[in-house]
mmCIF file of C-alpha atoms in Angstrom:
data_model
loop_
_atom_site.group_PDB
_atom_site.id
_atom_site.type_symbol
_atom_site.label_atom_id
_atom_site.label_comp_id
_atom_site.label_asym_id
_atom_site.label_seq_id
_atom_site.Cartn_x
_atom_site.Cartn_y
_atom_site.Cartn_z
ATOM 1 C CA UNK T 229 -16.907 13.606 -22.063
ATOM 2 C CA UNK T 230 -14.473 16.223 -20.282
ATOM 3 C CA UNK T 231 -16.611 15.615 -17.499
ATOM 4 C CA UNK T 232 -15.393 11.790 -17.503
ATOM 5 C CA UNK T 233 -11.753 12.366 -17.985
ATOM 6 C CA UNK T 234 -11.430 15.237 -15.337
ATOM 7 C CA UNK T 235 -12.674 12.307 -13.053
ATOM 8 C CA UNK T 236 -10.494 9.797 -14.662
ATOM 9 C CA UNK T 237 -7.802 12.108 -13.714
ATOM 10 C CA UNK T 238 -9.061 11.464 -10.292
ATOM 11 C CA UNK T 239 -9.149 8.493 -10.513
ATOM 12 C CA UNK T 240 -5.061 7.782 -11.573
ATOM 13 C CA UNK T 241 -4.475 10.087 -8.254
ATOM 14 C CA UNK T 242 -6.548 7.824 -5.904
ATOM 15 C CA UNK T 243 -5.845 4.736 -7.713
ATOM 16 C CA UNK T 244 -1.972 5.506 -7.019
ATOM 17 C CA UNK T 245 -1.708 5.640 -3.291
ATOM 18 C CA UNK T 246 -4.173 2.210 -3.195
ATOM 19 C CA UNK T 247 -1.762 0.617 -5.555
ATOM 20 C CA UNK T 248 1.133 1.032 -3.871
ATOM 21 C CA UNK T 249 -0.226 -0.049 -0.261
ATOM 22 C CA UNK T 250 -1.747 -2.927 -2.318
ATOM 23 C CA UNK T 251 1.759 -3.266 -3.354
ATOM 24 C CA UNK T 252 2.843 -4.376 0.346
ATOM 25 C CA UNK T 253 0.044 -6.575 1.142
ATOM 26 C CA UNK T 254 0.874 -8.654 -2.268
ATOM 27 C CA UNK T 255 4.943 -8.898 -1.546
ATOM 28 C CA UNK T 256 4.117 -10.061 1.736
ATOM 29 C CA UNK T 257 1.567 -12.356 0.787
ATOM 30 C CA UNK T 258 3.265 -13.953 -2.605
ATOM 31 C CA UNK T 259 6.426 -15.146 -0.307
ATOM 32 C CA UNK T 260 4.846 -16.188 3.481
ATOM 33 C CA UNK T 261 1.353 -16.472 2.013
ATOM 34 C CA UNK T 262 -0.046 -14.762 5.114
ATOM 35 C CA UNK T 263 -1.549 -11.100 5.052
ATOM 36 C CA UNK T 264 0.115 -8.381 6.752
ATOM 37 C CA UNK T 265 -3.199 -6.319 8.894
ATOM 38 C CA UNK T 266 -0.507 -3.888 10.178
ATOM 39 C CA UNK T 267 0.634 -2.617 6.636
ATOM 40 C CA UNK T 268 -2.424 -0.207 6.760
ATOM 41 C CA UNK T 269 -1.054 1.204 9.942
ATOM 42 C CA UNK T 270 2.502 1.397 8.014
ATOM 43 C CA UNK T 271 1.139 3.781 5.850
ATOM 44 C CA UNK T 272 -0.253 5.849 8.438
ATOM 45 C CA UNK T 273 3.298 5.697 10.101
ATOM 46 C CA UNK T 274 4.511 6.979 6.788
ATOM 47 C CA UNK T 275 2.300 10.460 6.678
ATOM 48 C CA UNK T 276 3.402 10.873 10.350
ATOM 49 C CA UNK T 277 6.771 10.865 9.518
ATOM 50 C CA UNK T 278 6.008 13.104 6.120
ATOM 51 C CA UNK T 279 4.450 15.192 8.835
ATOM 52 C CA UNK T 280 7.687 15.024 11.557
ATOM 53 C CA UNK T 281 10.437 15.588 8.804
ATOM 54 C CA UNK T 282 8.040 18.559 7.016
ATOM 55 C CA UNK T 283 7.106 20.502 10.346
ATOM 56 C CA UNK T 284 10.332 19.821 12.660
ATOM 57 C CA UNK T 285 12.821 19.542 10.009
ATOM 58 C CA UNK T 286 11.475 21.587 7.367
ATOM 59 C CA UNK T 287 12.711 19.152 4.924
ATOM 60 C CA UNK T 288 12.225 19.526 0.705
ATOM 61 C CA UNK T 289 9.724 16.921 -0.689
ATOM 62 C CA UNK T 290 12.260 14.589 -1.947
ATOM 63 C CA UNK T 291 14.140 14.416 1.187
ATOM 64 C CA UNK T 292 10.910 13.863 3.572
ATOM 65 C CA UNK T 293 9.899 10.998 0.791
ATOM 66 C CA UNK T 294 13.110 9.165 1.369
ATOM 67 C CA UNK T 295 13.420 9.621 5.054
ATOM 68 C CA UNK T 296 9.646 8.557 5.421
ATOM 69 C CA UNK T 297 10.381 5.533 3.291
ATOM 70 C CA UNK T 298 13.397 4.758 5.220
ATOM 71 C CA UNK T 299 11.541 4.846 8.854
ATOM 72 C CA UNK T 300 8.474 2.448 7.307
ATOM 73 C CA UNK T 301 11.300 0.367 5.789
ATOM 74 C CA UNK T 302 13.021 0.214 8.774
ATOM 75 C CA UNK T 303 9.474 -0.668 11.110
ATOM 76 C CA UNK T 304 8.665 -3.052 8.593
ATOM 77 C CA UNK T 305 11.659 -5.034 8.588
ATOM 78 C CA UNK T 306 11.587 -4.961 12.587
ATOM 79 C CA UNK T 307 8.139 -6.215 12.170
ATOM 80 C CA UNK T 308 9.121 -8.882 10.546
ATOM 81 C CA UNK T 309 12.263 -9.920 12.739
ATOM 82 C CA UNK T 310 10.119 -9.920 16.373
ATOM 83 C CA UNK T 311 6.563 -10.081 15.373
ATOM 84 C CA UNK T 312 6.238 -12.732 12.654
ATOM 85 C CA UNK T 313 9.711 -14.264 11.885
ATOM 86 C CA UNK T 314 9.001 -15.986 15.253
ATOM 87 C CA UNK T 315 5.412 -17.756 14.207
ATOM 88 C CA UNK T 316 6.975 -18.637 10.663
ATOM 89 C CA UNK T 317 5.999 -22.483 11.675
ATOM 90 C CA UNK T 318 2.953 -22.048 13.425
ATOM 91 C CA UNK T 319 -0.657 -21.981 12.004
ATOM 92 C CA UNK T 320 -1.797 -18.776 9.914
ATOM 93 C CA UNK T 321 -4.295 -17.708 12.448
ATOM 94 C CA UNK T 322 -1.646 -16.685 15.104
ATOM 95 C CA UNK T 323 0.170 -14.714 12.114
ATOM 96 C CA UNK T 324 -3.133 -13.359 11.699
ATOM 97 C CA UNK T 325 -3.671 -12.095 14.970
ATOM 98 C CA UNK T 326 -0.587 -10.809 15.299
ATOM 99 C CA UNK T 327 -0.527 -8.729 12.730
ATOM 100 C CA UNK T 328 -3.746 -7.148 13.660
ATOM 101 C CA UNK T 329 -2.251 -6.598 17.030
ATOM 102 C CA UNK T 330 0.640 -4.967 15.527
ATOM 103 C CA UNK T 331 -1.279 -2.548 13.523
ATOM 104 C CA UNK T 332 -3.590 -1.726 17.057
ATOM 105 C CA UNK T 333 -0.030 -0.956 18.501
ATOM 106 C CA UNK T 334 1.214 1.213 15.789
ATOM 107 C CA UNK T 335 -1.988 3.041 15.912
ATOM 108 C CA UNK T 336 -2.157 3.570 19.854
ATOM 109 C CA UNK T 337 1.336 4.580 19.545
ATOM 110 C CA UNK T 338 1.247 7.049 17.342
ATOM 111 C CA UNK T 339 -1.937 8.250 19.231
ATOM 112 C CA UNK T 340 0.260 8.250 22.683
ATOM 113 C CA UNK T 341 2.794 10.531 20.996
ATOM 114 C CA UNK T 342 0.224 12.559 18.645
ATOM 115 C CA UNK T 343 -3.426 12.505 19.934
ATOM 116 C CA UNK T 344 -5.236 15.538 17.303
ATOM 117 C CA UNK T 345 -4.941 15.040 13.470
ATOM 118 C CA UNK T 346 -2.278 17.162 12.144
ATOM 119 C CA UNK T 347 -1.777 19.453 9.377
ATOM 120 C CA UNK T 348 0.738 18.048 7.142
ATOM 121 C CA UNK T 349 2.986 21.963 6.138
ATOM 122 C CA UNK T 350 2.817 22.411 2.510
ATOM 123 C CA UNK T 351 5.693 20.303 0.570
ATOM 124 C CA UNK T 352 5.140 21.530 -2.890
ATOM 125 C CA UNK T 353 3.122 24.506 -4.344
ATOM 126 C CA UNK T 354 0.160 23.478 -6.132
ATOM 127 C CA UNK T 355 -0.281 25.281 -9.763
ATOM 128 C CA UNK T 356 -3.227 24.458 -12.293
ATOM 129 C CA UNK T 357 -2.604 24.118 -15.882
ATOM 130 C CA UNK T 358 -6.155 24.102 -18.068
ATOM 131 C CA UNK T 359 -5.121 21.850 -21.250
ATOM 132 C CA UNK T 360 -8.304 21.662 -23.686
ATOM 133 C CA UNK T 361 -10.573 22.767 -20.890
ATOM 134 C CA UNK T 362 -9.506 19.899 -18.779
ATOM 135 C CA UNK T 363 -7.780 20.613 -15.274
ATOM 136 C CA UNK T 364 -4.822 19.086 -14.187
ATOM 137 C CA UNK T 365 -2.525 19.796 -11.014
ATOM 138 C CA UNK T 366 0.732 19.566 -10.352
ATOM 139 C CA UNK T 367 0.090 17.869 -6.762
ATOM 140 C CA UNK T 368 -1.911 15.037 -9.309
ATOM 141 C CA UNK T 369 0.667 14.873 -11.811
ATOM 142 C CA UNK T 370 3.794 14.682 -9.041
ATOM 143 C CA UNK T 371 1.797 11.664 -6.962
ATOM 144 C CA UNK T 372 0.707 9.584 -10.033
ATOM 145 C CA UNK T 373 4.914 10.382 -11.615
ATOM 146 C CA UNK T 374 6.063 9.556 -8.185
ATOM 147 C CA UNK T 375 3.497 6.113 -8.048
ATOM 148 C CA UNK T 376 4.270 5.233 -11.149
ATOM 149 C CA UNK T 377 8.351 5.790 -10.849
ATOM 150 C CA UNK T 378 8.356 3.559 -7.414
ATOM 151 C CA UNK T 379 6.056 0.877 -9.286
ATOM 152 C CA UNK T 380 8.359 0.706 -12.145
ATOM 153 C CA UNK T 381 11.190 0.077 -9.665
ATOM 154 C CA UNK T 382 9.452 -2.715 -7.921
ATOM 155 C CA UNK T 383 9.183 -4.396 -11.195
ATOM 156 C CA UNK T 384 13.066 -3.913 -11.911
ATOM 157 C CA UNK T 385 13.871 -5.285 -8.776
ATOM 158 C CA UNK T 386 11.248 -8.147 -8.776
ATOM 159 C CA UNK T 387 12.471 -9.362 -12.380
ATOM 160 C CA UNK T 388 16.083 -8.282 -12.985
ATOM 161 C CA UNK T 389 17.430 -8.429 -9.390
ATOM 162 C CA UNK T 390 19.129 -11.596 -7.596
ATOM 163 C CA UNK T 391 17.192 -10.201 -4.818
ATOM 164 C CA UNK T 392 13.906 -10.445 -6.782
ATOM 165 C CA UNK T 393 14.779 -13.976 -8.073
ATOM 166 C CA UNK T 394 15.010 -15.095 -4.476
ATOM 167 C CA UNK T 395 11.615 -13.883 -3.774
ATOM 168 C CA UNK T 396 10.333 -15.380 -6.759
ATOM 169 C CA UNK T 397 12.011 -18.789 -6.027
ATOM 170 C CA UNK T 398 10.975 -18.280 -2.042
ATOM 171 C CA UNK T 399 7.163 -17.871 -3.220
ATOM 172 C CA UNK T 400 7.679 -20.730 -5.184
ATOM 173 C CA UNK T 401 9.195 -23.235 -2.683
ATOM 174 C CA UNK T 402 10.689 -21.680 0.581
ATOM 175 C CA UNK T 403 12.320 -25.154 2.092
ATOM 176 C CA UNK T 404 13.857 -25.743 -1.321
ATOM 177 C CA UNK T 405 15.164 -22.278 -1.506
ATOM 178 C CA UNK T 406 16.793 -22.484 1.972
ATOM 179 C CA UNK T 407 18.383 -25.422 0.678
ATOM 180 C CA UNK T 408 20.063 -23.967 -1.655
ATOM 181 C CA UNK T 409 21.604 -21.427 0.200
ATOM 182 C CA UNK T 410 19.735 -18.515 -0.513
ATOM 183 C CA UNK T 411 19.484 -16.384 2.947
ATOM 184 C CA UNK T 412 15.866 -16.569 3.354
ATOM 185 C CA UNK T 413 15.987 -14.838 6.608
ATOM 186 C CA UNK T 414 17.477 -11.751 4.585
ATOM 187 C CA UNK T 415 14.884 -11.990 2.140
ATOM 188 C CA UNK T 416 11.941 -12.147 3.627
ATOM 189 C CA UNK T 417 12.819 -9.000 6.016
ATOM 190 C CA UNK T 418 14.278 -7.459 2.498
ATOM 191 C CA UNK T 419 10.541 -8.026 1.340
ATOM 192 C CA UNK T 420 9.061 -6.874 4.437
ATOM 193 C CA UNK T 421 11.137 -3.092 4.270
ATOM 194 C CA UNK T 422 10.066 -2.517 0.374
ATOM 195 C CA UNK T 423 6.506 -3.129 0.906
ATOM 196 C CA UNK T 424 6.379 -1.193 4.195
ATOM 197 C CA UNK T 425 8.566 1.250 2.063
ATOM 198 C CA UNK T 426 5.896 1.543 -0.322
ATOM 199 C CA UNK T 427 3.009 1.994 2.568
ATOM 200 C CA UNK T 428 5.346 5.260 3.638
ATOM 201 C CA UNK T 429 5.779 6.647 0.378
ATOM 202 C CA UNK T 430 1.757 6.121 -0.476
ATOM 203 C CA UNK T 431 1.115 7.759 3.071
ATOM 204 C CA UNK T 432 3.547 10.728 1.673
ATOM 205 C CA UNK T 433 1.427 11.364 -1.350
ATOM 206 C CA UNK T 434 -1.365 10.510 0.144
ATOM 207 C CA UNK T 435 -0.119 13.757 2.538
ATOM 208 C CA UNK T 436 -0.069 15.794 -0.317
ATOM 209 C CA UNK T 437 -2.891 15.470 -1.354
ATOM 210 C CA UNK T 438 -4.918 15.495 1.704
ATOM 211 C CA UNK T 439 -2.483 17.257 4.367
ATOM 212 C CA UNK T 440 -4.475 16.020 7.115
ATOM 213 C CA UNK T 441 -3.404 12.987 8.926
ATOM 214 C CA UNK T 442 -4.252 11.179 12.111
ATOM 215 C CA UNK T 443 -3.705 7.876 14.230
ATOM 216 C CA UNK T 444 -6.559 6.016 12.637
ATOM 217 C CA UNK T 445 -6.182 6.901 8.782
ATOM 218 C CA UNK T 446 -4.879 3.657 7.940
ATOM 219 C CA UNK T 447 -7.369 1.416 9.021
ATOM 220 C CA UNK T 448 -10.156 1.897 6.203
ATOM 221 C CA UNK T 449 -6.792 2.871 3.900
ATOM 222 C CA UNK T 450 -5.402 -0.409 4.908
ATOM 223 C CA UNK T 451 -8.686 -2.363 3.933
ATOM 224 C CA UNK T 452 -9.269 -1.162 0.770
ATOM 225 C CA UNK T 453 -5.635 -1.588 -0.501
ATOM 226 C CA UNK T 454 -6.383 -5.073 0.737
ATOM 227 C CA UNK T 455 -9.173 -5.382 -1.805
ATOM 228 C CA UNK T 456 -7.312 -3.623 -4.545
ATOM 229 C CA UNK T 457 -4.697 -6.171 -3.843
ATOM 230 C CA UNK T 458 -7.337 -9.461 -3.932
ATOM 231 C CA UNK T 459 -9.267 -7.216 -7.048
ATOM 232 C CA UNK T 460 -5.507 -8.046 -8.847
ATOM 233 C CA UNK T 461 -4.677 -11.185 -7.457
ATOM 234 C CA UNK T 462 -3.151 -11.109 -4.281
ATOM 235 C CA UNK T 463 0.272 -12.400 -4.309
ATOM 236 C CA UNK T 464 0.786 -10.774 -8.241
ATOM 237 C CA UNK T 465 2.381 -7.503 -8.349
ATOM 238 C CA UNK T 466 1.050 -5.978 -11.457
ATOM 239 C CA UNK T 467 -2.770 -7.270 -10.354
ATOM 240 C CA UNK T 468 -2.211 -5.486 -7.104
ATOM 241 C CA UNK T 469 -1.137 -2.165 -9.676
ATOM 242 C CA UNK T 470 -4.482 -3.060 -11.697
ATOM 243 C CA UNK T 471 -6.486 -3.438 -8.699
ATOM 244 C CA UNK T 472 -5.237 -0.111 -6.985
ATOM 245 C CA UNK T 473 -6.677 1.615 -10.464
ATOM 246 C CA UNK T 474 -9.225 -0.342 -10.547
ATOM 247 C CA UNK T 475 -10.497 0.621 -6.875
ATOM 248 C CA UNK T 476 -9.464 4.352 -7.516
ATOM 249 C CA UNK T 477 -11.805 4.490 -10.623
ATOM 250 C CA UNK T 478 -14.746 2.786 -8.807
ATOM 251 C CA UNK T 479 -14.647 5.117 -5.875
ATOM 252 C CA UNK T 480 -14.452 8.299 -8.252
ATOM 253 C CA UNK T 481 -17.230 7.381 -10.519
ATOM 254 C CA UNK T 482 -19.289 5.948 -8.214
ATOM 255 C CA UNK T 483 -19.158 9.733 -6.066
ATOM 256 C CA UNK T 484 -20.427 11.474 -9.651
ATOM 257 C CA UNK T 485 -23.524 9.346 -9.677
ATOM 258 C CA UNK T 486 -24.367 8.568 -6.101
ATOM 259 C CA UNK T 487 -23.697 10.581 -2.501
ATOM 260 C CA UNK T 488 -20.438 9.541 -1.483
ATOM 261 C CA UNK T 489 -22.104 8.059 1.952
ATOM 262 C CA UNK T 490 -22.419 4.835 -1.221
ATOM 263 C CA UNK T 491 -18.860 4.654 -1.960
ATOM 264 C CA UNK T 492 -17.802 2.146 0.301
ATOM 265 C CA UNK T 493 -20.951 0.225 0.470
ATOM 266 C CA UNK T 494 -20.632 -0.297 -3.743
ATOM 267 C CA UNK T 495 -16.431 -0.989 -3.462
ATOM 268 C CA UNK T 496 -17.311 -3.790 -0.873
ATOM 269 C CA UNK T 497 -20.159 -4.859 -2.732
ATOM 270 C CA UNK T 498 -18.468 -5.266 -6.031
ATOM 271 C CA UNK T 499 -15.330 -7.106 -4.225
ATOM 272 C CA UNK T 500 -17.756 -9.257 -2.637
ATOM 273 C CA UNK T 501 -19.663 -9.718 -6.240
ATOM 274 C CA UNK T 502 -16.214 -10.064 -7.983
ATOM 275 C CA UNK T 503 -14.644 -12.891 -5.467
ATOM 276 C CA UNK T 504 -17.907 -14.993 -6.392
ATOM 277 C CA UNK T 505 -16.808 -14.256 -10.644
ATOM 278 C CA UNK T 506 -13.210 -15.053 -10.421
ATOM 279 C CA UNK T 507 -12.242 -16.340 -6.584
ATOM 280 C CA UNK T 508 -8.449 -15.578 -7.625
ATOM 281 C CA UNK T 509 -8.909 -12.042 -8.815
ATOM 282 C CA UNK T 510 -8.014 -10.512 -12.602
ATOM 283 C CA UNK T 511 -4.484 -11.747 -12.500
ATOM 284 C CA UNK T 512 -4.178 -14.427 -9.564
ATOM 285 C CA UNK T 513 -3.888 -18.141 -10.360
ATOM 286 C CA UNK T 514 -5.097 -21.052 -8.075
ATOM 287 C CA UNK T 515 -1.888 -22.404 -5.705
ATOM 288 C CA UNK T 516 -0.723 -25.753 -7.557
ATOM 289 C CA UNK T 517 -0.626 -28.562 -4.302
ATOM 290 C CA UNK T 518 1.570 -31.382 -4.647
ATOM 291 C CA UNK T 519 -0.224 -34.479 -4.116
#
C-alpha cells in the first residue's frame, strides 16, 4: 500500500508536465480544430530558456518561470501570425505539415545554437520530508503546486474572461464570431501564446526535475501530451488535465511491474485500445454538423 502511493506520488509529478503540454495541443485544437506538431518543440524551447536565464542570468526560479513563459508565449504567438494564420483557409493537411516543419525548425535551431544536452544549474534545493513512511520532495510538491496553480488559471480565464468567452464562441462558430466583431485575429494568437506559455512552463518543471535538456526532448514529450490530450478529449480542457494524469499514472505503474523498455509500447497500446472504446476520449463529444 505505501508502495502504491509513493508511486502515485509519481505519478501527480509526471502527470503534471503532460497535462499542461496537453493543455496547448487542446486550446489550439478546440478553436482552429487543427493540431499544433510544433508545441512539443515549444516545450523544449521552454527548458532551453529555463536553462539560458538559470546559467547566464542566474535568475531565482520564479523569475526564469516567467521569462521562459514569456519567450514560448512570445514564439507561439509568432507561430501563429507567419506560419499558420496564413493557411487559415486552406485544407488541414498543409496546416499539418507545417506545423511539423515548424517543430523540425525549432529543433535544428536550437541544435545550431546548442548542439550537447545541457545541465539545467540547480533552481531550488531539493529537501525530503518522510510523512508516515511515505517520501515526498519539495521539487514534487513545487511542480505539481506550480501545475496545478497555472491549470487553475487557465480555467479562470477560459470561463470568467471576455477573452475566454471569445474562444469559447470562436470554437463554436468562427465566421459568426468575426461577425460580430470580436477580433478573431487577436484571439486566436492570444490562444496560441497561453498554450505555448504552458509548453514553457511544463519544460521548466520538467527542468527541475530532470535538469538535463537537449534539442530533441520534445519530440516523444510532444507525442505523448498529444495522447494525454486525445485520452481527455482533445479540444476539452479539463479532459486534456485528466488525460495528462491519466498518462502520468500509466507510465509509473506500468515501470513497477514491467522493465521500463514496455512503457511506451503499453501507453500507445492502451491509446490505440482506448480510441477503439470511446473514439472521442473520456470527456470529448462528437462535432455537431449542420446539415
Amino acid at each position: 500500500m505505501l508502495y502504491a502511493l509513493q508511486q502515485s506520488l509519481n505519478a501527480l509529478q509526471l502527470g503534471s508536465i503532460y497535462a499542461l503540454i496537453a493543455l496547448g495541443y487542446t486550446l489550439v485544437y478546440s478553436i482552429l480544430r487543427m493540431i499544433n506538431f510544433a508545441h512539443g518543440d515549444l516545450f523544449m524551447v521552454g527548458a532551453f530558456a529555463c536553462f539560458a536565464a538559470a546559467t547566464f542570468f542566474k535568475l531565482p526560479f520564479a523569475a526564469t518561470l516567467v521569462l521562459s513563459m514569456l519567450v514560448t508565449a512570445i514564439l507561439g504567438a509568432g507561430l501563429e501570425r507567419l506560419a499558420y494564420r496564413p493557411l487559415r483557409d486552406a485544407p488541414r493537411v498543409s496546416a499539418v505539415i507545417t506545423a511539423l516543419g515548424c517543430g523540425i525548425f525549432l529543433e535544428h535551431f536550437v541544435l545550431w545554437l546548442s548542439p550537447y544536452p545541457q545541465h539545467v544549474p540547480t533552481l531550488l534545493q531539493n529537501q525530503t520530508w518522510t510523512v508516515a513512511g511515505l517520501s515526498v520532495s519539495s521539487i514534487q510538491m513545487a511542480i505539481v503546486a506550480v501545475a496545478v496553480t497555472l491549470m487553475f488559471a487557465l480555467d479562470f480565464i477560459v470561463q470568467h474572461t471576455m477573452l475566454g468567452l471569445a474562444m469559447r464562441g470562436i470554437s463554436m462558430d468562427l465566421r459568426t464570431v468575426a461577425l460580430m466583431g470580436v477580433p478573431v485575429d487577436r484571439v486566436i494568437a492570444s490562444t496560441f501564446a497561453l498554450g505555448a506559455a504552458l509548453g514553457g512552463a511544463a519544460g521548466v518543471l520538467y527542468s527541475l526535475a530532470y535538469p538535463v535538456v537537449d534539442p530533441y526532448m520534445g519530440v516523444l514529450m510532444g507525442w505523448k501530451a498529444f495522447i494525454a490530450a486525445v485520452i481527455g478529449g482533445i479540444g476539452h480542457v479539463r479532459g486534456a488535465v485528466l488525460g495528462g494524469f491519466l498518462l502520468g499514472a500509466v507510465e509509473i505503474f506500468v515501470m513497477t511491474v514491467l522493465p521500463s523498455t514496455y512503457r511506451d509500447l503499453t501507453v500507445f497500446t492502451l491509446m490505440l485500445a482506448l480510441l477503439v472504446l470511446r473514439p472521442h476520449g473520456f470527456l470529448g463529444r462528437p462535432a455537431l454538423q449542420k446539415v
